[in-house]
């Protein structure tokens, strides 16, 4: 572990030095850039596929008006500045935002980039029957209009304290109107050529696209920065698994950059010893958590299973049990075994950005088996002869479900043993991720149905604003048979006071006030024990030792600044 | 033959059967490879059955401080990345893998042989049975598994408990998805044998159909079945690991050989013993079954005359 | 025999229709979902809209008939007009079978992936057969010789150690330590001259080795067993008594009679070449049909899975028919009338 830390520190130093020396490289002077994504890119139109890999792939070609840098700050890309209330870009009533597009930006086919393209992009996503996957970014948008060729105004139906949804971040980049105008609504999937070879304003343009396999790029001759990108061509290869992707960068040196290497930390550390590459990581808002089921999830409950009608969960409805489960877990150990530098212990639902991160719940950071046992003793749970506590008919025997993934199965085993020490028996279950996260209402194994007592997975929010993420825990977001199990409130938490705060957050404009409300909501969730946060997860990738300019970013595409990547001379 | 003569016949055949078994055993004993194979197989079975009583470390116990260790006195096979003892895991895994391998192999062999014999010998069954085989060959395995698990896991868990329920499910799944090769091969053999003189002779001699199948056809297709059996055990053990890797097999805290090998593959350069032992265990099992199968086949071979 | 073949071909059509229906029903019943791999930040309502836009809202039977129409009418017409170069069938307006993940026509995807699958998986099968048959014959002829024992040992190890392990092992030895072969297959590589051919052979070497080891092991076992069976038959003894040369007995009489199980195994194996080698393709990133199938299954991409499996079913039915015909050629006593 210390070895890995050392490597990372070393890499940070190297990166800082590298950034200084590489600034002089000219466009296309550095040959070929080889990037490896073990999940292959399927399509380069993020509106038709919201998969992370597809967003990253398309971010090399098409760009939003503004995006997030590696610290989570918004930076202008195709505009001169970020509109705010202060500079008049956002209206006083928070119902509209006006973007001023920079002069002289061209598409990769040489035509001018105009406000019409921006307005068209909104129409494209909002067209009925198109199945636009980024529709949430355009929620409450009533109108997007091109005022003049370089000015575009977005109007919302309600006041938007955070109006940076549309056209910000890799999820909602701008499409070219000329290329996509015949691809609206139901015709969207039929424009294969446009979806595979979109014209963009980004540093690269596509020369060949093999879906789910490999994409070949060349430098965009019309890119707005004269000496960028430094690489003349690029390949984005896909397929395989995370461990072998890491090997191709760290050990054999066949590739320059490998994305999302969620493998056991000692494997990465051992590979990095070969010296061909370095491991890079960064943190966004991902939290690996345990959701705790307040309702009876046993098969005996029949159709009402895991809903309010099934009645309370015999074990987990007791707040003492929930708290004991949380403090019995040694989070640092989970980090050490499965995440290494890409994880930190956390007790928060919203772990970042810093202004939103609460410190009130840090009691959970320290494992306290004795304390947990005492809590259970006091609550009347009696240790049985088989090492499992009981209270009346209820037995502390839990089904613990998660998706299939070797790191998660390791964490499951560790948690099982920790809970054993406080008299809790655990049956482990793992489900194929495409089923677990698939949401098929006919399947009993989806995470929304929650036919188990405890389940573990990761969730996060895009960008830096947690409003929607927190609103996902209101009463109306509880998945149930009535709403077809659609809803984010997996732990079925319901508190009118919380709902009120959520409404208040939606109407508050000042950042400091928003942060206060968000923290309060976060603390309510944790205090109720409805969810047990475990690990604030980062992203881990690997880059070749001679690749400069990589600024690992968890707030946007990891390839957000690929234009300024260069080969160390 | 009339029904009245049946009891007499049984009385007659009893001693005959016994001497036949003795004869078989005598021939089996002469086969050196078979004896060694049987010995190794027996050792493996004894090891996984009584091993855990001698090496008493709990295979599930995590000791994170002693993770990724090489072989030592305390952990003869080393430990894995969560500090579990590998020897204990290999022993515990052997119980599951061997039983899954044997039972699933037996099931698939039985299904395959029955379908193959019937469709090869009985003309009007050939079409339907072979089209059924085609169907099973064409079914995509993964979605099939997902559906089976979705439909039956809860029911079986409720009846037999989590461990046995999953065991039955896995054995069933592997059995019904791997019999097709055996069926096709047995059928091909039967087609070529059934027109040979000795079968025709038996037929014209008035031997009953099922007797022809059991006494004359079956021994003659034994060599292919034996190969299928040895290959079948390996396939079953490895398929099980593929299943648990997909989250469809045993829960992650029940080690099996295939799973240990799968989990260990990425640790190849850190702790080679993690892959060495489970890999060796699978290979030895398959090899020993293969040699036993060879000896068994030689012993059964109707043409082999003792010199 | 011709009569039999024609009858079987006629019978194959309803069989395949039934198979396609069962596969479709199975995929429909399976609990994995096309939105399962999307980030959780996409809200549930949007997911529901995505499902609707993919046509999942239609009743099962309608979707099946649509697929059937697209597969049997639209796609063949499209291929026809591509070949003739003329748009005589108005195929531009016809709905093609489209993948849900990539939104491109499934047939195009398959065409794109054929070359690497044929190169790697097909080659490994050819290599496997070419090695396996001689090994099987020699092992049977010299039963329990050193060669036979060694062959048995190697092939049993080869079969019992799964490809997910041999693949990683070969990469660690030959790519990481020795730097002899690349660990990642380059699907953009085109063979134009001698040096590019050498590169192609180098990048194919590891995956072909892994698969060939497995195929050789399996086939050689069947050849050996079947040869042994036949070597003990009366006709061999008769031939020997008549003074026929041992070589002739072995290679003409015994081999011919021993090929029936071998033909069966090979006929069962050839369609699997088409379905690719899922694990090996993943490890070496060959990204052929096997990788297409597995990513589509995991991504709930039903049109791709359905089309691929159905083509696979056609091949299975076809090759099993070829095997049956070959039985008759190899052994004239086999009659189907």
PDB file of N, CA, C and O in Angstrom, chain C residues 228-263:
ATOM      1  N   UNK C 228      -8.992 -47.121 -31.086  1.00  0.00           N
ATOM      2  CA  UNK C 228      -8.771 -48.278 -30.218  1.00  0.00           C
ATOM      3  C   UNK C 228      -9.928 -49.258 -30.323  1.00  0.00           C
ATOM      4  O   UNK C 228      -9.731 -50.472 -30.416  1.00  0.00           O
ATOM      5  N   UNK C 229     -11.114 -48.702 -30.328  1.00  0.00           N
ATOM      6  CA  UNK C 229     -12.314 -49.517 -30.429  1.00  0.00           C
ATOM      7  C   UNK C 229     -12.257 -50.379 -31.687  1.00  0.00           C
ATOM      8  O   UNK C 229     -12.498 -51.581 -31.661  1.00  0.00           O
ATOM      9  N   UNK C 230     -11.890 -49.729 -32.798  1.00  0.00           N
ATOM     10  CA  UNK C 230     -11.894 -50.430 -34.074  1.00  0.00           C
ATOM     11  C   UNK C 230     -10.727 -51.409 -34.238  1.00  0.00           C
ATOM     12  O   UNK C 230     -10.846 -52.412 -34.924  1.00  0.00           O
ATOM     13  N   UNK C 231      -9.588 -51.055 -33.598  1.00  0.00           N
ATOM     14  CA  UNK C 231      -8.417 -51.932 -33.731  1.00  0.00           C
ATOM     15  C   UNK C 231      -8.694 -53.326 -33.183  1.00  0.00           C
ATOM     16  O   UNK C 231      -8.029 -54.290 -33.546  1.00  0.00           O
ATOM     17  N   UNK C 232      -9.662 -53.443 -32.297  1.00  0.00           N
ATOM     18  CA  UNK C 232      -9.971 -54.737 -31.702  1.00  0.00           C
ATOM     19  C   UNK C 232     -11.051 -55.497 -32.446  1.00  0.00           C
ATOM     20  O   UNK C 232     -11.471 -56.562 -32.030  1.00  0.00           O
ATOM     21  N   UNK C 233     -11.539 -54.892 -33.543  1.00  0.00           N
ATOM     22  CA  UNK C 233     -12.642 -55.538 -34.248  1.00  0.00           C
ATOM     23  C   UNK C 233     -12.139 -56.756 -35.046  1.00  0.00           C
ATOM     24  O   UNK C 233     -10.960 -56.836 -35.388  1.00  0.00           O
ATOM     25  N   UNK C 234     -13.067 -57.609 -35.375  1.00  0.00           N
ATOM     26  CA  UNK C 234     -12.713 -58.842 -36.084  1.00  0.00           C
ATOM     27  C   UNK C 234     -12.090 -58.565 -37.443  1.00  0.00           C
ATOM     28  O   UNK C 234     -11.162 -59.239 -37.857  1.00  0.00           O
ATOM     29  N   UNK C 235     -12.619 -57.518 -38.134  1.00  0.00           N
ATOM     30  CA  UNK C 235     -12.131 -57.316 -39.500  1.00  0.00           C
ATOM     31  C   UNK C 235     -10.648 -56.968 -39.529  1.00  0.00           C
ATOM     32  O   UNK C 235      -9.934 -57.266 -40.464  1.00  0.00           O
ATOM     33  N   UNK C 236     -10.166 -56.339 -38.464  1.00  0.00           N
ATOM     34  CA  UNK C 236      -8.749 -56.019 -38.401  1.00  0.00           C
ATOM     35  C   UNK C 236      -7.935 -57.303 -38.295  1.00  0.00           C
ATOM     36  O   UNK C 236      -6.919 -57.504 -38.968  1.00  0.00           O
ATOM     37  N   UNK C 237      -8.429 -58.188 -37.428  1.00  0.00           N
ATOM     38  CA  UNK C 237      -7.732 -59.473 -37.259  1.00  0.00           C
ATOM     39  C   UNK C 237      -7.711 -60.246 -38.579  1.00  0.00           C
ATOM     40  O   UNK C 237      -6.695 -60.774 -38.983  1.00  0.00           O
ATOM     41  N   UNK C 238      -8.853 -60.218 -39.276  1.00  0.00           N
ATOM     42  CA  UNK C 238      -8.936 -60.896 -40.560  1.00  0.00           C
ATOM     43  C   UNK C 238      -7.926 -60.307 -41.534  1.00  0.00           C
ATOM     44  O   UNK C 238      -7.189 -61.019 -42.210  1.00  0.00           O
ATOM     45  N   UNK C 239      -7.904 -58.967 -41.591  1.00  0.00           N
ATOM     46  CA  UNK C 239      -7.002 -58.310 -42.530  1.00  0.00           C
ATOM     47  C   UNK C 239      -5.554 -58.642 -42.211  1.00  0.00           C
ATOM     48  O   UNK C 239      -4.749 -58.930 -43.098  1.00  0.00           O
ATOM     49  N   UNK C 240      -5.241 -58.626 -40.898  1.00  0.00           N
ATOM     50  CA  UNK C 240      -3.871 -58.948 -40.511  1.00  0.00           C
ATOM     51  C   UNK C 240      -3.513 -60.376 -40.921  1.00  0.00           C
ATOM     52  O   UNK C 240      -2.436 -60.643 -41.445  1.00  0.00           O
ATOM     53  N   UNK C 241      -4.484 -61.285 -40.703  1.00  0.00           N
ATOM     54  CA  UNK C 241      -4.245 -62.689 -41.038  1.00  0.00           C
ATOM     55  C   UNK C 241      -4.015 -62.838 -42.539  1.00  0.00           C
ATOM     56  O   UNK C 241      -3.238 -63.665 -42.987  1.00  0.00           O
ATOM     57  N   UNK C 242      -4.718 -61.989 -43.297  1.00  0.00           N
ATOM     58  CA  UNK C 242      -4.553 -62.062 -44.742  1.00  0.00           C
ATOM     59  C   UNK C 242      -3.231 -61.474 -45.198  1.00  0.00           C
ATOM     60  O   UNK C 242      -2.873 -61.532 -46.366  1.00  0.00           O
ATOM     61  N   UNK C 243      -2.535 -60.794 -44.276  1.00  0.00           N
ATOM     62  CA  UNK C 243      -1.226 -60.236 -44.610  1.00  0.00           C
ATOM     63  C   UNK C 243      -1.279 -58.839 -45.181  1.00  0.00           C
ATOM     64  O   UNK C 243      -0.342 -58.408 -45.834  1.00  0.00           O
ATOM     65  N   UNK C 244      -2.387 -58.111 -44.941  1.00  0.00           N
ATOM     66  CA  UNK C 244      -2.448 -56.715 -45.376  1.00  0.00           C
ATOM     67  C   UNK C 244      -1.464 -55.901 -44.546  1.00  0.00           C
ATOM     68  O   UNK C 244      -1.289 -56.151 -43.356  1.00  0.00           O
ATOM     69  N   UNK C 245      -0.816 -54.948 -45.205  1.00  0.00           N
ATOM     70  CA  UNK C 245       0.196 -54.160 -44.499  1.00  0.00           C
ATOM     71  C   UNK C 245      -0.440 -53.386 -43.334  1.00  0.00           C
ATOM     72  O   UNK C 245      -1.539 -52.858 -43.450  1.00  0.00           O
ATOM     73  N   UNK C 246       0.285 -53.292 -42.237  1.00  0.00           N
ATOM     74  CA  UNK C 246      -0.220 -52.636 -41.024  1.00  0.00           C
ATOM     75  C   UNK C 246      -0.630 -51.182 -41.304  1.00  0.00           C
ATOM     76  O   UNK C 246      -1.653 -50.709 -40.835  1.00  0.00           O
ATOM     77  N   UNK C 247       0.201 -50.518 -42.121  1.00  0.00           N
ATOM     78  CA  UNK C 247      -0.072 -49.121 -42.428  1.00  0.00           C
ATOM     79  C   UNK C 247      -1.420 -48.974 -43.146  1.00  0.00           C
ATOM     80  O   UNK C 247      -2.221 -48.089 -42.852  1.00  0.00           O
ATOM     81  N   UNK C 248      -1.649 -49.887 -44.095  1.00  0.00           N
ATOM     82  CA  UNK C 248      -2.906 -49.853 -44.838  1.00  0.00           C
ATOM     83  C   UNK C 248      -4.081 -50.124 -43.897  1.00  0.00           C
ATOM     84  O   UNK C 248      -5.104 -49.427 -43.953  1.00  0.00           O
ATOM     85  N   UNK C 249      -3.920 -51.118 -43.058  1.00  0.00           N
ATOM     86  CA  UNK C 249      -4.992 -51.421 -42.103  1.00  0.00           C
ATOM     87  C   UNK C 249      -5.330 -50.178 -41.298  1.00  0.00           C
ATOM     88  O   UNK C 249      -6.496 -49.776 -41.182  1.00  0.00           O
ATOM     89  N   UNK C 250      -4.265 -49.556 -40.784  1.00  0.00           N
ATOM     90  CA  UNK C 250      -4.449 -48.440 -39.861  1.00  0.00           C
ATOM     91  C   UNK C 250      -5.093 -47.242 -40.556  1.00  0.00           C
ATOM     92  O   UNK C 250      -6.108 -46.717 -40.113  1.00  0.00           O
ATOM     93  N   UNK C 251      -4.478 -46.840 -41.672  1.00  0.00           N
ATOM     94  CA  UNK C 251      -4.888 -45.571 -42.270  1.00  0.00           C
ATOM     95  C   UNK C 251      -6.079 -45.704 -43.199  1.00  0.00           C
ATOM     96  O   UNK C 251      -6.785 -44.737 -43.436  1.00  0.00           O
ATOM     97  N   UNK C 252      -6.309 -46.884 -43.748  1.00  0.00           N
ATOM     98  CA  UNK C 252      -7.445 -47.014 -44.654  1.00  0.00           C
ATOM     99  C   UNK C 252      -8.657 -47.581 -43.929  1.00  0.00           C
ATOM    100  O   UNK C 252      -9.699 -46.948 -43.824  1.00  0.00           O
ATOM    101  N   UNK C 253      -8.489 -48.768 -43.381  1.00  0.00           N
ATOM    102  CA  UNK C 253      -9.670 -49.440 -42.825  1.00  0.00           C
ATOM    103  C   UNK C 253     -10.082 -48.872 -41.475  1.00  0.00           C
ATOM    104  O   UNK C 253     -11.223 -48.449 -41.281  1.00  0.00           O
ATOM    105  N   UNK C 254      -9.113 -48.881 -40.561  1.00  0.00           N
ATOM    106  CA  UNK C 254      -9.483 -48.475 -39.194  1.00  0.00           C
ATOM    107  C   UNK C 254      -9.841 -46.998 -39.132  1.00  0.00           C
ATOM    108  O   UNK C 254     -10.869 -46.620 -38.562  1.00  0.00           O
ATOM    109  N   UNK C 255      -9.021 -46.151 -39.760  1.00  0.00           N
ATOM    110  CA  UNK C 255      -9.271 -44.706 -39.658  1.00  0.00           C
ATOM    111  C   UNK C 255     -10.648 -44.354 -40.216  1.00  0.00           C
ATOM    112  O   UNK C 255     -11.413 -43.634 -39.599  1.00  0.00           O
ATOM    113  N   UNK C 256     -10.951 -44.961 -41.375  1.00  0.00           N
ATOM    114  CA  UNK C 256     -12.237 -44.648 -41.999  1.00  0.00           C
ATOM    115  C   UNK C 256     -13.398 -45.018 -41.080  1.00  0.00           C
ATOM    116  O   UNK C 256     -14.339 -44.231 -40.895  1.00  0.00           O
ATOM    117  N   UNK C 257     -13.274 -46.170 -40.468  1.00  0.00           N
ATOM    118  CA  UNK C 257     -14.361 -46.594 -39.588  1.00  0.00           C
ATOM    119  C   UNK C 257     -14.373 -45.835 -38.263  1.00  0.00           C
ATOM    120  O   UNK C 257     -15.373 -45.811 -37.560  1.00  0.00           O
ATOM    121  N   UNK C 258     -13.236 -45.221 -37.926  1.00  0.00           N
ATOM    122  CA  UNK C 258     -13.179 -44.522 -36.637  1.00  0.00           C
ATOM    123  C   UNK C 258     -13.627 -43.076 -36.741  1.00  0.00           C
ATOM    124  O   UNK C 258     -13.708 -42.375 -35.749  1.00  0.00           O
ATOM    125  N   UNK C 259     -13.872 -42.635 -37.972  1.00  0.00           N
ATOM    126  CA  UNK C 259     -14.097 -41.203 -38.125  1.00  0.00           C
ATOM    127  C   UNK C 259     -15.489 -40.742 -37.709  1.00  0.00           C
ATOM    128  O   UNK C 259     -15.716 -39.554 -37.579  1.00  0.00           O
ATOM    129  N   UNK C 260     -16.403 -41.692 -37.486  1.00  0.00           N
ATOM    130  CA  UNK C 260     -17.774 -41.250 -37.209  1.00  0.00           C
ATOM    131  C   UNK C 260     -17.883 -40.344 -35.979  1.00  0.00           C
ATOM    132  O   UNK C 260     -18.396 -39.235 -36.077  1.00  0.00           O
ATOM    133  N   UNK C 261     -17.365 -40.759 -34.829  1.00  0.00           N
ATOM    134  CA  UNK C 261     -17.435 -39.815 -33.701  1.00  0.00           C
ATOM    135  C   UNK C 261     -16.631 -38.550 -33.964  1.00  0.00           C
ATOM    136  O   UNK C 261     -17.006 -37.458 -33.507  1.00  0.00           O
ATOM    137  N   UNK C 262     -15.533 -38.683 -34.713  1.00  0.00           N
ATOM    138  CA  UNK C 262     -14.706 -37.505 -34.988  1.00  0.00           C
ATOM    139  C   UNK C 262     -15.472 -36.507 -35.852  1.00  0.00           C
ATOM    140  O   UNK C 262     -15.489 -35.310 -35.580  1.00  0.00           O
ATOM    141  N   UNK C 263     -16.136 -37.048 -36.869  1.00  0.00           N
ATOM    142  CA  UNK C 263     -16.964 -36.173 -37.716  1.00  0.00           C
ATOM    143  C   UNK C 263     -18.035 -35.495 -36.879  1.00  0.00           C
ATOM    144  O   UNK C 263     -18.306 -34.298 -37.026  1.00  0.00           O
TER     145      UNK C 263
END
